[in-house]
Coordinates of C-alpha atoms and ligand atoms in Angstrom, one line a residue:
E108 CA 46.0 96.8 -32.8
K109 CA 47.3 100.0 -34.4
G110 CA 45.0 99.2 -37.3
G111 CA 47.7 99.4 -40.0
H112 CA 49.1 102.6 -38.5
E113 CA 52.8 103.0 -37.6
Y114 CA 51.9 104.7 -34.3
F115 CA 48.9 104.8 -32.1
M116 CA 48.9 108.5 -32.3
L117 CA 48.2 108.4 -36.1
K118 CA 45.4 105.9 -35.5
E119 CA 44.0 108.2 -32.9
I120 CA 44.2 111.2 -35.2
D121 CA 42.2 109.2 -37.7
E122 CA 39.6 108.2 -35.1
Q123 CA 38.7 111.8 -34.4
P124 CA 35.5 111.9 -36.5
T125 CA 34.2 108.9 -34.5
A126 CA 35.4 110.4 -31.2
L127 CA 33.3 113.5 -32.0
A128 CA 30.3 111.6 -33.1
D129 CA 30.3 109.4 -30.1
T130 CA 30.8 112.3 -27.7
L131 CA 27.8 114.2 -29.2
R132 CA 25.5 111.1 -29.5
G133 CA 22.4 111.2 -27.3
H134 CA 23.0 114.7 -26.1
F135 CA 20.1 116.2 -28.1
A136 CA 16.7 114.7 -27.4
G137 CA 13.2 116.1 -27.4
G138 CA 14.5 119.4 -28.8
R139 CA 16.9 119.9 -25.9
I140 CA 20.5 119.5 -24.9
V141 CA 20.8 116.8 -22.3
L142 CA 23.9 116.3 -20.2
D143 CA 24.9 112.9 -18.8
E144 CA 23.5 112.9 -15.4
Q145 CA 21.0 115.5 -14.2
R146 CA 22.8 115.9 -10.9
L147 CA 22.8 119.6 -11.7
S148 CA 19.2 120.8 -12.2
D149 CA 18.1 123.4 -14.7
Q150 CA 17.6 125.7 -11.7
D151 CA 21.3 125.1 -10.7
L152 CA 22.3 126.0 -14.2
R153 CA 20.1 129.1 -14.2
D154 CA 21.7 130.2 -11.0
V155 CA 25.2 130.1 -12.4
D156 CA 26.7 133.6 -12.5
K157 CA 30.3 132.7 -13.4
V158 CA 32.2 129.8 -15.0
F159 CA 35.7 128.6 -14.4
V160 CA 37.3 126.0 -16.6
V161 CA 40.3 124.4 -14.8
A162 CA 42.6 121.9 -16.5
C163 CA 46.2 121.2 -17.5
G164 CA 48.0 121.0 -20.9
S165 CA 45.8 120.2 -23.9
A166 CA 42.7 120.0 -21.7
Y167 CA 43.4 123.6 -20.7
H168 CA 43.6 124.6 -24.4
S169 CA 40.2 123.0 -24.9
G170 CA 38.9 125.3 -22.2
L171 CA 40.5 128.3 -23.9
V172 CA 38.6 127.4 -27.0
A173 CA 35.3 126.9 -25.1
K174 CA 35.6 130.3 -23.5
Y175 CA 34.8 132.0 -26.8
A176 CA 31.7 129.9 -27.3
I177 CA 30.3 129.8 -23.8
E178 CA 30.6 133.6 -23.3
H179 CA 29.0 134.2 -26.6
W180 CA 26.1 131.9 -26.0
T181 CA 25.5 132.5 -22.3
R182 CA 26.7 136.0 -21.6
L183 CA 28.4 134.6 -18.5
P184 CA 31.9 135.5 -17.7
V185 CA 34.2 132.5 -18.2
E186 CA 37.7 132.2 -16.8
V187 CA 40.0 129.5 -17.9
E188 CA 42.8 128.6 -15.6
L189 CA 45.6 126.1 -15.3
A190 CA 44.6 123.9 -12.5
S191 CA 48.1 124.2 -10.9
E192 CA 47.6 128.0 -10.7
F193 CA 43.9 128.0 -9.7
R194 CA 44.4 125.9 -6.6
Y195 CA 47.2 128.0 -5.2
R196 CA 45.4 131.3 -5.7
D197 CA 42.4 132.3 -3.8
P198 CA 39.8 132.2 -6.6
V199 CA 36.5 133.9 -5.9
L200 CA 34.0 131.0 -5.7
D201 CA 30.6 130.5 -4.3
R202 CA 27.6 128.2 -4.9
D203 CA 26.7 130.1 -8.1
T204 CA 30.1 129.4 -9.6
L205 CA 30.3 126.5 -12.0
V206 CA 33.7 125.0 -12.2
V207 CA 34.2 122.8 -15.3
A208 CA 37.1 120.4 -14.6
V209 CA 38.4 119.0 -17.9
S210 CA 40.5 115.9 -17.8
Q211 CA 41.0 113.0 -20.3
S212 CA 42.3 110.7 -17.6
G213 CA 40.3 112.0 -14.8
E214 CA 43.3 111.4 -12.5
T215 CA 45.4 114.5 -13.0
A216 CA 46.6 115.5 -9.6
D217 CA 46.4 119.3 -10.0
T218 CA 43.0 119.2 -11.6
L219 CA 41.7 116.9 -8.8
E220 CA 43.0 119.2 -6.2
A221 CA 41.4 122.2 -8.0
V222 CA 38.1 120.2 -7.9
R223 CA 38.5 119.6 -4.1
H224 CA 39.3 123.3 -3.5
A225 CA 36.2 124.4 -5.5
R226 CA 33.9 122.1 -3.7
E227 CA 35.2 123.2 -0.3
Q228 CA 34.2 126.7 -1.4
K229 CA 30.7 125.4 -2.3
A230 CA 31.1 125.9 -6.0
R231 CA 29.4 123.4 -8.3
V232 CA 31.8 121.2 -10.2
L233 CA 31.1 119.5 -13.5
A234 CA 33.8 117.1 -14.8
V235 CA 34.4 116.6 -18.5
C236 CA 36.2 113.3 -18.5
N237 CA 37.1 110.5 -20.9
T238 CA 37.6 107.7 -18.3
N239 CA 34.6 106.1 -16.7
G240 CA 34.6 106.2 -12.9
A241 CA 37.9 108.1 -12.6
Q242 CA 38.7 110.1 -9.5
I243 CA 37.8 113.5 -10.8
P244 CA 34.3 112.6 -11.9
R245 CA 33.8 110.7 -8.7
E246 CA 34.5 113.8 -6.7
S247 CA 32.5 116.2 -8.9
D248 CA 28.8 117.1 -8.7
A249 CA 28.2 116.0 -12.2
V250 CA 30.0 114.6 -15.2
L251 CA 29.8 114.8 -18.9
Y252 CA 31.8 112.0 -20.5
T253 CA 33.8 112.4 -23.7
H254 CA 33.6 109.2 -25.7
A255 CA 37.0 109.3 -27.5
G256 CA 37.8 105.7 -26.4
P257 CA 41.2 104.8 -24.9
E258 CA 44.0 107.1 -25.9
I259 CA 47.3 105.3 -26.0
G260 CA 49.5 108.0 -27.5
V261 CA 50.8 110.2 -24.7
A262 CA 50.1 113.3 -26.7
S263 CA 46.4 114.0 -26.6
T264 CA 44.6 114.1 -30.0
K265 CA 41.1 112.6 -30.2
A266 CA 40.5 113.3 -26.5
F267 CA 41.3 117.0 -27.1
L268 CA 38.7 117.3 -29.9
A269 CA 36.2 115.5 -27.8
Q270 CA 36.8 117.8 -24.9
I271 CA 36.0 120.8 -27.1
A272 CA 32.8 119.2 -28.2
A273 CA 31.8 118.4 -24.6
N274 CA 32.7 121.8 -23.4
Y275 CA 30.4 123.2 -26.1
L276 CA 27.6 121.0 -24.9
V277 CA 28.1 122.5 -21.4
G278 CA 27.8 125.9 -23.0
L279 CA 24.7 125.1 -24.9
A280 CA 23.1 123.5 -21.8
L281 CA 23.8 126.7 -19.9
A282 CA 22.4 128.9 -22.7
Q283 CA 19.3 126.7 -22.8
A284 CA 18.7 126.9 -19.1
R285 CA 19.3 130.6 -18.9
G286 CA 17.3 131.4 -22.0
T287 CA 20.1 133.3 -23.7
K288 CA 19.5 131.2 -26.8
Y289 CA 16.1 130.3 -28.1
P290 CA 15.4 126.5 -28.4
D291 CA 15.7 126.7 -32.2
E292 CA 19.1 128.4 -31.9
V293 CA 20.3 125.7 -29.5
A294 CA 19.1 123.1 -32.0
R295 CA 20.9 124.8 -34.8
E296 CA 24.2 125.0 -32.9
F297 CA 23.9 121.3 -32.1
H298 CA 23.1 120.5 -35.7
E299 CA 26.3 122.4 -36.7
L300 CA 28.3 120.5 -34.2
S301 CA 26.9 117.3 -35.5
A302 CA 28.3 118.1 -39.0
M303 CA 31.9 118.2 -37.5
P304 CA 32.7 114.5 -37.8
D305 CA 32.4 114.8 -41.6
A306 CA 34.4 118.0 -41.7
V307 CA 37.2 116.4 -39.7
R308 CA 37.1 113.4 -42.0
R309 CA 37.7 115.7 -44.9
V310 CA 40.7 117.4 -43.1
L311 CA 42.2 114.0 -42.8
G312 CA 42.6 114.1 -46.5
T313 CA 45.4 116.7 -46.0
T314 CA 47.5 114.2 -44.0
A315 CA 49.9 113.2 -46.8
Q316 CA 50.5 116.9 -47.7
V317 CA 51.2 117.8 -44.1
Q318 CA 53.5 114.8 -43.6
A319 CA 55.6 115.8 -46.6
L320 CA 55.8 119.3 -45.1
G321 CA 56.8 117.7 -41.7
R322 CA 59.7 115.9 -43.4
E323 CA 60.9 119.2 -44.9
L324 CA 60.7 120.9 -41.5
S325 CA 62.5 118.2 -39.5
D326 CA 65.7 120.2 -39.3
A327 CA 64.1 123.4 -38.2
K328 CA 65.4 124.9 -35.0
A329 CA 62.2 126.4 -33.9
V330 CA 58.6 126.9 -35.2
L331 CA 56.2 129.7 -34.3
F332 CA 52.4 129.4 -34.3
L333 CA 50.1 132.4 -34.7
G334 CA 46.3 132.7 -34.4
R335 CA 43.6 135.0 -33.4
H336 CA 40.3 134.5 -31.6
V337 CA 39.6 130.7 -31.4
G338 CA 42.7 130.3 -33.6
Y339 CA 44.9 131.5 -30.7
P340 CA 44.4 128.4 -28.5
V341 CA 44.8 126.3 -31.6
A342 CA 48.3 127.9 -32.0
L343 CA 49.1 127.1 -28.4
E344 CA 48.0 123.5 -28.9
G345 CA 50.1 123.2 -32.1
A346 CA 53.1 124.5 -30.3
L347 CA 52.6 122.1 -27.4
K348 CA 52.3 119.1 -29.7
L349 CA 55.6 120.0 -31.4
K350 CA 57.5 120.6 -28.1
E351 CA 56.4 117.3 -26.6
L352 CA 56.8 115.1 -29.7
A353 CA 59.6 116.6 -31.7
Y354 CA 61.5 118.2 -28.7
M355 CA 61.6 121.3 -30.8
H356 CA 61.3 124.8 -29.5
A357 CA 57.9 126.0 -30.4
E358 CA 55.7 128.8 -29.3
G359 CA 52.1 129.9 -29.9
F360 CA 51.2 133.6 -30.0
A361 CA 48.1 135.6 -30.3
A362 CA 48.8 137.2 -33.7
G363 CA 47.9 140.6 -32.3
E364 CA 50.8 140.4 -30.0
L365 CA 53.3 140.1 -32.8
K366 CA 54.3 143.8 -32.8
H367 CA 54.6 143.7 -29.0
G368 CA 57.6 141.4 -29.1
P369 CA 57.5 138.2 -31.0
I370 CA 58.1 139.8 -34.4
A371 CA 61.8 140.2 -33.2
L372 CA 62.1 136.5 -33.5
I373 CA 61.3 136.4 -37.2
E374 CA 64.3 135.7 -39.4
P375 CA 64.8 134.3 -42.9
G376 CA 63.7 130.7 -43.1
L377 CA 61.9 130.5 -39.7
P378 CA 58.8 128.4 -40.2
V379 CA 55.7 130.2 -38.9
V380 CA 52.4 128.4 -38.9
V381 CA 49.4 130.7 -39.2
V382 CA 45.9 129.6 -38.3
M383 CA 43.6 131.7 -40.5
P384 CA 39.9 132.4 -39.6
S385 CA 37.3 132.2 -42.2
P386 CA 37.1 135.0 -44.7
K387 CA 33.3 134.8 -44.5
G388 CA 33.1 134.8 -40.7
R389 CA 34.8 137.8 -39.0
A390 CA 36.1 139.7 -41.9
V391 CA 38.1 142.0 -39.6
L392 CA 39.9 139.1 -38.0
H393 CA 40.8 137.7 -41.4
S394 CA 42.2 141.0 -42.7
K395 CA 44.2 141.5 -39.6
L396 CA 45.8 138.1 -40.0
V397 CA 46.5 138.7 -43.7
S398 CA 48.5 141.8 -42.7
N399 CA 50.3 139.8 -40.0
I400 CA 51.3 137.1 -42.5
S401 CA 52.5 139.7 -45.1
E402 CA 54.7 141.3 -42.4
I403 CA 56.3 138.0 -41.4
Q404 CA 56.7 137.0 -45.0
A405 CA 58.4 140.3 -45.8
R406 CA 61.0 139.4 -43.1
G407 CA 61.7 136.1 -44.8
A408 CA 59.8 133.7 -42.6
R409 CA 58.5 130.5 -44.2
T410 CA 54.8 130.8 -43.9
I411 CA 52.6 127.8 -43.4
V412 CA 49.0 128.8 -43.6
I413 CA 46.0 126.8 -42.4
A414 CA 43.1 128.4 -44.2
E415 CA 39.6 127.7 -45.4
E416 CA 39.1 126.1 -48.8
G417 CA 38.8 128.8 -51.4
D418 CA 40.3 131.5 -49.3
D419 CA 42.2 133.1 -52.2
T420 CA 43.2 136.3 -50.5
V421 CA 45.7 134.4 -48.4
R422 CA 47.3 132.4 -51.2
P423 CA 50.0 135.0 -52.1
Y424 CA 51.3 135.0 -48.6
A425 CA 51.4 131.3 -48.0
D426 CA 54.6 129.4 -48.8
E427 CA 52.6 126.3 -47.9
L428 CA 48.8 126.4 -47.9
I429 CA 46.9 123.7 -46.0
E430 CA 43.2 123.9 -46.8
V431 CA 40.5 122.9 -44.3
P432 CA 36.7 122.9 -44.9
A433 CA 34.6 125.9 -44.2
V434 CA 32.8 125.6 -40.9
P435 CA 31.3 128.2 -38.5
T436 CA 33.9 130.3 -36.7
L437 CA 33.5 128.8 -33.3
L438 CA 33.9 125.3 -34.7
Q439 CA 37.1 126.0 -36.6
P440 CA 39.4 124.6 -33.9
L441 CA 37.9 121.2 -34.6
V442 CA 39.3 121.3 -38.1
S443 CA 42.4 123.5 -37.8
T444 CA 44.0 121.5 -35.0
V445 CA 44.2 118.3 -37.0
P446 CA 46.9 119.3 -39.4
L447 CA 49.0 120.6 -36.5
Q448 CA 48.8 117.2 -34.8
V449 CA 49.9 115.4 -38.0
L450 CA 52.7 117.9 -38.5
A451 CA 54.1 117.4 -35.0
A452 CA 53.9 113.6 -35.3
E453 CA 55.6 113.5 -38.6
I454 CA 58.4 115.9 -37.6
A455 CA 59.0 113.6 -34.5
R456 CA 58.9 110.5 -36.7
S457 CA 61.4 111.8 -39.2
R458 CA 63.7 112.8 -36.4
G459 CA 63.6 109.2 -35.2
Y460 CA 61.6 109.7 -32.0
D461 CA 59.0 107.5 -30.5
V462 CA 55.7 109.3 -31.4
D463 CA 53.6 107.5 -28.9
K464 CA 56.0 107.8 -25.9
P465 CA 57.8 111.1 -25.9
R466 CA 60.7 111.3 -23.4
N467 CA 60.1 112.4 -19.9
L468 CA 56.3 112.4 -20.2
A469 CA 53.6 110.2 -18.6
K470 CA 50.1 109.7 -19.9
S471 CA 48.5 110.6 -16.7
V472 CA 50.2 113.0 -14.3
T473 CA 49.2 111.8 -10.8
V474 CA 51.9 113.7 -9.0
E475 CA 51.8 117.5 -8.6
Ligands
F6R746 C1 49.3 117.0 -24.3 C2 48.8 116.2 -23.2 C3 48.7 116.8 -21.8 C4 47.4 116.5 -21.1 C5 47.5 117.0 -19.7 C6 46.1 116.8 -19.0 O1 49.3 116.3 -25.5 O2 48.3 115.1 -23.4 O3 49.1 118.1 -21.8 O4 46.4 117.2 -21.8 O5 48.4 116.3 -19.0 O6 45.7 115.5 -18.9 P1 44.3 115.1 -18.5 O7 43.4 115.5 -19.6 O8 44.3 113.6 -18.4 O9 44.0 115.7 -17.2

């Protein structure tokens, strides 16, 4: 049942190209993005003047990634909030607010309560969910299903990538309804998304290299993760995976924050994973990160760099270079997250831990 894999998580990492393809399938027809159920009309989408994404854990990170795309495509303000914080604040909501509730299980208590709160305030709620008929989609105005298939490993992998893809479909549907993107631009974005299953398949070719690195790092006391722009939530996700699977202290930072505190943590031998943006995309982001890496390397950190294939400028600063295919900037999280999943799983495995069932964690958190 694990299809020749030692753990479900490794099988699920390998299933990510299929999870993405299945999640995108059928959502572009007749030259338009189509969501699952048209319970939210085009008029409803046109009226939206603010978007909240509410979720927990990895699903929250998928929202942080989506914020960059949705704001860019729609020019709507997007706030991403932990469901457990959202519901105990007094968020400003009305009928023109779209709340996107992202949940693999569809049963997470805090996310469900956030949905209930949003609906009481008359906001429109769209669930992004991987489980047919779960409570969160049942209580939402509309649902967009991710088709990652059942995820057995407690740590989310394929559901996380599928959540990013689904959140992007929501963003494109909003851009289309609002006219902030021309139909041919929406079509082009969808086309680029559709190329991601192949890109992820190619990243899976780095698995053996990343596993060898994981074995080398199994005795590390801590690992830091740095990124900028969409690479920042990827850094947070990489750190979360390592904490939950390898029980290792791990933290993700926005690279721009380095000088505001975290650089004090850098000491000789400390592994620091850096998620590089494309050198061809935002050149300024790229050069800022190169200077961040040179600073941490100068202080003796062991730099592990996830960078685009052929990015030679970064090579001198990378003690270990993991190359991922060139993809458009907003889609980079779909490739750069994958080696971080493999890394966490392998560190956990070499420390003798159960990769599929980390201690103290449940697959679906139905208590608050
Ligand atoms: C991390 C992980 C959790 C979940 C979180 C939300 O690997 O799996 O952080 O992402 O518990 O779960 P769902 O998406 O079911 O609401």
